[in-house]
XYZ file of C-alpha atoms in Angstrom:
484
model
C 0.000 0.000 0.000
C 2.988 2.362 0.340
C 2.974 3.998 -3.082
C 5.717 6.522 -2.338
C 9.323 5.814 -3.306
C 11.159 5.405 -0.032
C 14.447 7.282 0.017
C 15.660 5.823 3.290
C 14.248 3.102 5.502
C 11.759 4.578 7.995
C 13.178 4.999 11.513
C 12.017 2.319 13.966
C 9.157 3.321 16.303
C 10.545 5.254 19.256
C 9.699 3.495 22.553
C 6.595 4.803 24.303
C 8.126 4.743 27.776
C 9.384 8.164 28.956
C 8.757 9.596 25.471
C 7.826 13.235 24.882
C 4.657 12.299 22.991
C 3.346 10.254 25.920
C 4.397 12.986 28.350
C 2.283 15.374 26.266
C -0.558 12.861 26.334
C -0.563 12.608 30.142
C -0.207 16.364 30.703
C -3.061 16.914 28.248
C -5.040 14.371 30.236
C -4.450 16.468 33.375
C -5.464 19.597 31.409
C -8.790 18.063 30.353
C -9.229 16.811 33.901
C -9.099 20.429 35.063
C -11.310 21.669 32.229
C -14.063 19.158 32.953
C -13.823 19.375 36.738
C -14.426 23.132 36.389
C -17.286 22.489 33.988
C -19.263 19.989 36.094
C -18.643 21.097 39.665
C -21.528 23.562 39.391
C -23.974 20.699 38.671
C -23.369 19.257 42.150
C -22.909 22.583 43.959
C -26.257 23.691 42.467
C -28.097 21.079 44.563
C -26.714 22.843 47.658
C -27.002 26.427 46.410
C -30.792 26.266 46.290
C -32.949 27.369 49.167
C -35.108 24.288 49.843
C -37.155 25.880 52.586
C -38.573 23.601 55.195
C -36.158 20.876 54.251
C -33.976 19.912 57.169
C -30.615 18.142 56.953
C -31.534 14.669 55.732
C -35.186 14.691 54.702
C -35.922 15.118 51.057
C -38.776 16.172 48.813
C -37.967 13.639 46.097
C -40.369 11.424 44.136
C -38.860 8.240 45.560
C -38.338 7.795 49.316
C -35.047 9.202 50.578
C -32.303 6.736 51.483
C -31.477 6.820 55.159
C -28.000 5.571 55.737
C -26.641 5.187 59.265
C -26.682 8.562 61.059
C -23.940 10.857 59.828
C -22.372 14.178 60.754
C -24.684 17.090 60.129
C -24.533 18.563 56.664
C -22.646 21.869 56.754
C -24.847 24.781 55.583
C -22.707 27.854 56.160
C -22.714 29.314 52.623
C -25.518 31.423 51.142
C -28.479 29.775 49.424
C -30.576 31.239 46.607
C -34.193 31.177 45.403
C -33.856 30.182 41.760
C -36.767 28.484 39.944
C -36.246 25.442 37.710
C -36.071 27.640 34.600
C -33.332 29.855 36.056
C -31.446 26.695 37.051
C -31.681 25.469 33.456
C -30.199 28.728 32.174
C -27.417 28.793 34.771
C -26.420 25.199 33.936
C -26.626 25.816 30.176
C -24.880 29.222 30.165
C -21.365 27.754 30.035
C -22.046 26.444 26.532
C -23.055 29.867 25.189
C -19.455 30.979 25.718
C -18.020 27.604 24.728
C -19.533 27.696 21.244
C -18.024 31.111 20.452
C -14.379 30.010 20.532
C -14.623 26.628 18.763
C -13.800 27.688 15.202
C -11.533 30.613 16.217
C -9.752 28.093 18.479
C -8.908 25.777 15.575
C -7.819 28.700 13.421
C -5.670 30.409 16.070
C -4.013 27.136 17.067
C -3.066 26.569 13.445
C -1.708 30.092 13.065
C 0.060 30.688 16.404
C 0.565 27.206 17.821
C -1.620 25.357 20.273
C 0.442 25.417 23.458
C -0.299 28.916 24.753
C -3.801 28.993 23.317
C -4.774 25.876 25.259
C -2.831 26.931 28.373
C -4.301 30.417 28.577
C -7.790 29.157 27.702
C -7.867 26.832 30.692
C -6.163 29.430 32.900
C -8.985 31.859 32.040
C -11.544 29.260 33.073
C -9.665 28.757 36.358
C -9.740 32.488 37.147
C -13.503 32.777 36.568
C -14.132 29.603 38.578
C -12.456 31.262 41.553
C -14.877 34.202 41.110
C -18.015 31.989 41.021
C -19.071 32.412 44.698
C -18.772 36.211 44.426
C -20.842 36.198 41.216
C -23.562 33.995 42.750
C -23.909 36.437 45.657
C -24.325 39.321 43.225
C -27.172 37.501 41.461
C -28.127 34.868 38.883
C -27.284 37.229 36.007
C -23.704 37.653 37.230
C -23.311 33.906 37.702
C -24.542 33.303 34.143
C -22.030 35.887 32.852
C -19.135 34.229 34.716
C -20.141 30.819 33.330
C -20.284 32.229 29.790
C -16.748 33.616 30.251
C -15.571 30.222 31.550
C -17.032 28.690 28.416
C -15.168 31.145 26.190
C -11.862 30.118 27.812
C -12.606 26.435 27.587
C -13.909 26.542 24.014
C -10.397 26.507 22.572
C -9.309 23.325 24.388
C -10.437 20.596 21.973
C -9.579 22.389 18.698
C -6.162 23.406 20.072
C -5.523 19.872 21.303
C -6.465 18.354 17.938
C -4.185 20.850 16.193
C -1.365 19.928 18.555
C -1.791 16.191 17.910
C -1.593 16.780 14.170
C 2.094 17.584 14.681
C 2.712 15.108 17.526
C 0.784 11.858 16.958
C 2.213 9.184 14.607
C -0.811 7.980 12.566
C -0.850 4.447 13.976
C -0.644 5.684 17.564
C -3.437 8.192 17.098
C -6.269 6.427 18.899
C -3.954 5.533 21.799
C -2.445 8.970 22.374
C -5.710 10.835 21.871
C -7.814 8.571 24.054
C -5.304 8.975 26.919
C -5.445 12.761 26.513
C -9.230 12.975 26.221
C -9.852 10.518 29.042
C -8.906 13.436 31.273
C -12.386 14.753 30.482
C -14.014 11.630 31.948
C -11.592 11.596 34.876
C -12.328 15.219 35.660
C -16.025 14.422 35.689
C -15.517 11.257 37.744
C -13.427 12.958 40.411
C -15.215 16.315 40.470
C -18.717 14.902 40.982
C -18.122 12.829 44.145
C -15.497 15.215 45.476
C -17.829 18.194 45.011
C -20.472 16.275 46.968
C -18.036 15.637 49.821
C -16.753 19.224 49.791
C -20.343 20.589 49.903
C -21.086 18.244 52.786
C -18.051 18.880 54.991
C -17.025 22.439 54.042
C -19.612 24.287 51.957
C -20.327 24.771 48.248
C -17.978 27.757 47.785
C -14.958 25.525 48.440
C -15.883 23.403 45.428
C -14.785 26.313 43.237
C -11.712 27.306 45.261
C -10.221 23.804 45.494
C -10.594 22.951 41.800
C -9.305 26.415 40.877
C -6.052 25.752 42.736
C -5.643 22.359 41.006
C -6.002 24.232 37.692
C -3.272 26.727 38.519
C -0.848 23.874 39.271
C -1.616 22.355 35.845
C -0.957 25.662 34.069
C 2.507 25.973 35.628
C 3.464 22.439 34.516
C 2.051 22.992 31.021
C 3.943 26.274 30.587
C 7.301 24.693 31.429
C 7.077 21.182 30.004
C 5.248 21.362 26.664
C 6.268 22.448 23.140
C 4.159 23.089 20.044
C 6.003 20.653 17.772
C 8.571 17.840 18.104
C 11.119 20.069 16.311
C 10.900 22.792 18.942
C 10.913 20.463 21.971
C 14.133 20.957 24.004
C 14.211 17.511 25.652
C 12.952 15.132 22.948
C 15.264 12.318 21.827
C 16.528 12.515 18.246
C 15.100 9.028 17.586
C 11.613 10.045 18.661
C 11.711 13.320 16.739
C 12.664 11.509 13.528
C 10.072 8.799 14.113
C 7.222 11.300 14.567
C 8.234 13.543 11.656
C 8.827 10.689 9.206
C 5.535 8.907 9.971
C 3.661 12.198 9.592
C 5.516 13.016 6.369
C 4.373 9.722 4.992
C 0.760 10.651 5.599
C 0.856 14.166 4.191
C 3.771 16.325 3.283
C 4.505 17.707 6.687
C 2.768 18.898 9.754
C 5.539 21.428 10.186
C 4.443 23.266 7.026
C 1.490 24.292 9.070
C 3.191 27.206 10.709
C 4.692 28.430 7.441
C 2.856 31.180 5.536
C 2.234 28.679 2.691
C 0.268 26.502 5.030
C -2.258 29.218 5.807
C -4.578 28.694 2.846
C -7.717 26.996 4.134
C -10.137 25.479 1.575
C -13.293 26.692 3.365
C -15.671 25.880 0.492
C -14.479 22.265 0.268
C -14.520 21.892 4.038
C -18.082 23.156 4.430
C -19.424 21.036 1.555
C -17.689 17.831 2.678
C -20.267 15.128 3.392
C -17.877 13.030 5.561
C -17.429 16.140 7.755
C -21.213 16.624 8.051
C -21.513 12.973 9.031
C -19.198 13.726 11.988
C -21.218 16.869 12.788
C -24.532 14.988 12.968
C -23.032 12.141 15.028
C -21.313 14.556 17.421
C -24.481 16.641 17.886
C -26.598 13.566 18.612
C -24.148 11.954 20.998
C -23.669 15.174 22.944
C -27.424 15.636 23.407
C -27.473 12.614 25.702
C -24.033 13.336 27.141
C -24.737 16.958 28.121
C -28.264 16.314 29.352
C -26.822 13.703 31.724
C -23.738 15.744 32.594
C -25.705 18.780 33.747
C -28.857 17.150 35.133
C -27.806 13.808 36.612
C -27.244 15.282 40.107
C -30.679 16.953 39.882
C -32.298 13.643 38.854
C -30.498 11.751 41.631
C -31.666 14.308 44.177
C -35.226 15.148 43.017
C -36.375 11.778 41.685
C -34.269 9.035 43.262
C -33.891 10.780 46.621
C -30.114 10.686 47.162
C -28.427 13.159 49.513
C -25.656 15.472 48.275
C -23.024 13.170 49.738
C -24.215 10.036 47.914
C -25.290 12.056 44.898
C -21.818 13.050 43.681
C -20.424 9.542 44.035
C -23.334 7.905 42.198
C -23.395 10.581 39.492
C -19.728 9.786 38.836
C -20.215 6.053 38.183
C -21.362 6.515 34.564
C -18.206 8.476 33.738
C -15.854 5.933 35.300
C -17.292 3.377 32.894
C -17.122 5.835 30.001
C -13.442 6.608 30.632
C -12.497 2.935 30.935
C -14.237 1.946 27.729
C -12.739 4.945 25.899
C -9.173 3.892 26.741
C -9.750 0.171 26.101
C -11.575 1.054 22.886
C -8.626 3.190 21.752
C -6.221 0.281 22.245
C -8.530 -2.118 20.398
C -9.224 0.302 17.519
C -5.528 0.875 16.768
C -4.824 -2.836 17.103
C -7.495 -3.622 14.482
C -6.154 -0.911 12.150
C -2.492 -1.807 12.631
C -3.017 -5.495 11.951
C -5.106 -4.502 8.926
C -8.041 -6.629 10.104
C -10.388 -3.780 9.218
C -10.150 -0.564 7.268
C -10.155 2.652 9.316
C -13.658 3.568 8.171
C -15.110 0.246 9.387
C -13.479 0.643 12.808
C -14.779 4.219 13.153
C -18.347 3.243 12.196
C -18.605 0.117 14.347
C -17.263 1.955 17.395
C -19.656 4.860 16.743
C -22.661 2.524 16.401
C -21.926 0.710 19.679
C -21.269 4.065 21.381
C -24.568 5.599 20.244
C -27.167 2.800 20.059
C -26.080 1.273 23.397
C -26.609 4.488 25.387
C -29.968 5.110 23.657
C -31.339 1.704 24.687
C -30.213 1.992 28.299
C -31.263 5.593 28.833
C -34.816 4.656 27.831
C -34.586 1.736 30.269
C -33.677 4.163 33.084
C -37.058 5.879 32.741
C -38.815 2.551 33.268
C -37.048 1.456 36.454
C -39.447 3.397 38.698
C -37.945 3.797 42.179
C -35.648 0.805 41.833
C -32.647 3.051 42.324
C -30.101 0.226 42.022
C -31.368 -0.598 38.517
C -31.583 3.107 37.643
C -27.953 3.736 38.621
C -26.850 0.517 36.855
C -28.599 1.460 33.587
C -27.274 5.039 33.696
C -23.782 3.619 34.210
C -24.071 1.139 31.317
C -25.530 3.844 29.083
C -22.640 6.260 29.621
C -20.001 3.520 29.611
C -20.986 2.324 26.152
C -20.823 5.952 25.033
C -17.075 5.819 25.692
C -16.673 3.789 22.491
C -17.241 6.886 20.339
C -13.815 8.148 21.464
C -12.369 5.850 18.796
C -15.325 6.402 16.465
C -16.467 9.703 14.929
C -14.711 11.579 17.736
C -11.255 11.359 16.126
C -12.393 10.807 12.535
C -11.328 14.422 11.735
C -7.705 13.271 11.820
C -8.460 10.509 9.286
C -10.195 12.688 6.707
C -8.079 15.875 6.945
C -5.096 15.669 9.303
C -3.702 19.059 8.316
C -7.013 20.785 9.101
C -7.990 18.645 12.099
C -8.148 21.564 14.552
C -10.426 23.559 12.277
C -12.699 20.568 11.563
C -12.989 19.860 15.266
C -13.904 23.503 15.822
C -16.713 23.146 13.279
C -18.101 19.851 14.616
C -17.715 20.936 18.240
C -19.624 24.175 17.519
C -22.643 22.178 16.388
C -22.083 19.636 19.151
C -22.250 22.417 21.762
C -25.834 23.358 20.845
C -27.220 20.386 22.848
C -25.399 21.761 25.901
C -27.122 25.108 25.386
C -30.654 23.848 24.756
C -30.671 20.328 26.258
C -30.696 21.304 29.971
C -33.104 24.209 29.331
C -35.578 21.969 27.460
C -35.167 19.164 30.023
C -35.825 21.494 32.977
C -38.829 22.969 31.149
C -40.215 19.432 30.649
C -39.594 18.388 34.266
C -41.229 21.208 36.226
C -42.906 18.744 38.624
C -40.048 16.228 38.669
C -42.319 13.256 38.010
C -40.911 10.037 36.581
C -43.173 10.418 33.498
C -41.708 13.866 32.776
C -38.167 12.491 32.984
C -39.156 9.586 30.693
C -39.928 12.092 27.941
C -36.472 13.662 28.430
C -34.858 10.215 28.048
C -36.948 9.336 24.955
C -35.907 12.557 23.200
C -32.223 11.807 23.903
C -32.493 8.249 22.623
C -34.281 9.263 19.416
C -31.657 11.884 18.585
C -28.871 9.339 19.246
C -30.336 6.733 16.893
C -30.722 9.275 14.087
C -27.070 10.368 14.473
C -25.810 6.784 14.426
C -27.706 6.026 11.214
C -26.512 9.196 9.453
C -22.853 8.613 10.333
C -23.020 4.978 9.207
C -24.247 6.038 5.781
C -22.015 9.058 5.135
C -18.853 8.634 7.271
C -15.458 8.092 5.560
C -11.974 6.997 6.716
C -9.495 8.341 4.123
C -7.826 11.706 3.673
C -10.251 13.733 1.549
C -9.069 15.097 -1.850
C -9.232 18.729 -0.664
C -6.980 17.990 2.321
C -4.242 16.240 0.389
C -0.795 17.377 -0.506
C -0.160 13.819 -1.656
C -2.929 11.228 -1.823
C -1.644 8.643 0.624
C -3.230 7.488 3.836
C -2.957 4.453 6.040
C -5.343 1.711 5.018
C -8.483 3.663 3.922
């Protein structure tokens, strides 16, 4: 399949252990950990920020009976509480995404032009700063809190496009799923740690500390990122010569060079071809559909656990995290399996991407509908929610990294485009869901779950028909890619 004349034998793969590309992968993982922890901590804190008058420590006004564990220390209620109705809550939880959508496409473009390192670093640092201001904003009023969340979203919007752009000059094609799933698993980890930890922090300290503690963790990440990371293998001070050659030569084989990116010649972007590319729209539709379920759960799971299933704030965070533990595990295992199948040439890239996307979208749809039919059997409800999200982890090796297959040199920009559309569910999903669940009955929540499942199935079907796995003609400097 290698149709290019080889001038010299390709350098052997540089070992993964202690390599700069894996160091980047793990630091990126920590970066996404911070980004997602800062994104979801409000979902748990919100349960404690509301003034549930007449509700003492452990009793609860949920649909299902509350769960009385052995007596515990009294819940700490020293911070202010607010009277926000369910609609205001929907807007506060959705507001982040209004900022997030604004910087998706600019993020991909700026990363390509100026390099991804500082764009990503400063984006997350901005989010950290506004997180630290959250308690002050909440005291000033819901409007101020919404504004702060929008600003956090603006900072965080550049993270995925910048990361994709960075991997285009760092990830050897056959290690793509592995390196990227490690990096992006930080998102699941951040969710998994932030949810239960926020519950504990609310319980023992108060909800303001949720924002202070995660803010400090973010500042530590920024310092490490600033000192240890470089935009490209060529500019990295500590990379071994063997690894640098290995990365550059494998990337050269796929398209002329990822280094040409930062040259003035590399700045022409074929917008018309990009926007009329059906394989790109297939990713857009899949990403939008998947995120509808993902964001609805991400922002409203703690509310559902509290208002319907009757869990206290302390149990709530831990149980809300279970789905994301499963999702992270399956994402990493899926990444290993996907690259194994591609490397051994068992299946073409496009087949791997579609099968993983189908499992990761139909599975969650089936189980989320099942959740609505478990009644007050909270063990089944938590189990089905966990299975639903876990199976969703498979998309990490499906449409989620397909941008790098169809147009590696424009991956950051493509991700900006698909992520812009995929952010809309975050903006409207929670607002629609809270509007549908004014009385918090199980029937109302069933309708929320049915909508999510329907959207997921449509996205899976569309991607299966129109998705592709080769470098597209408009993205080629030479028409060679690994294994279709």
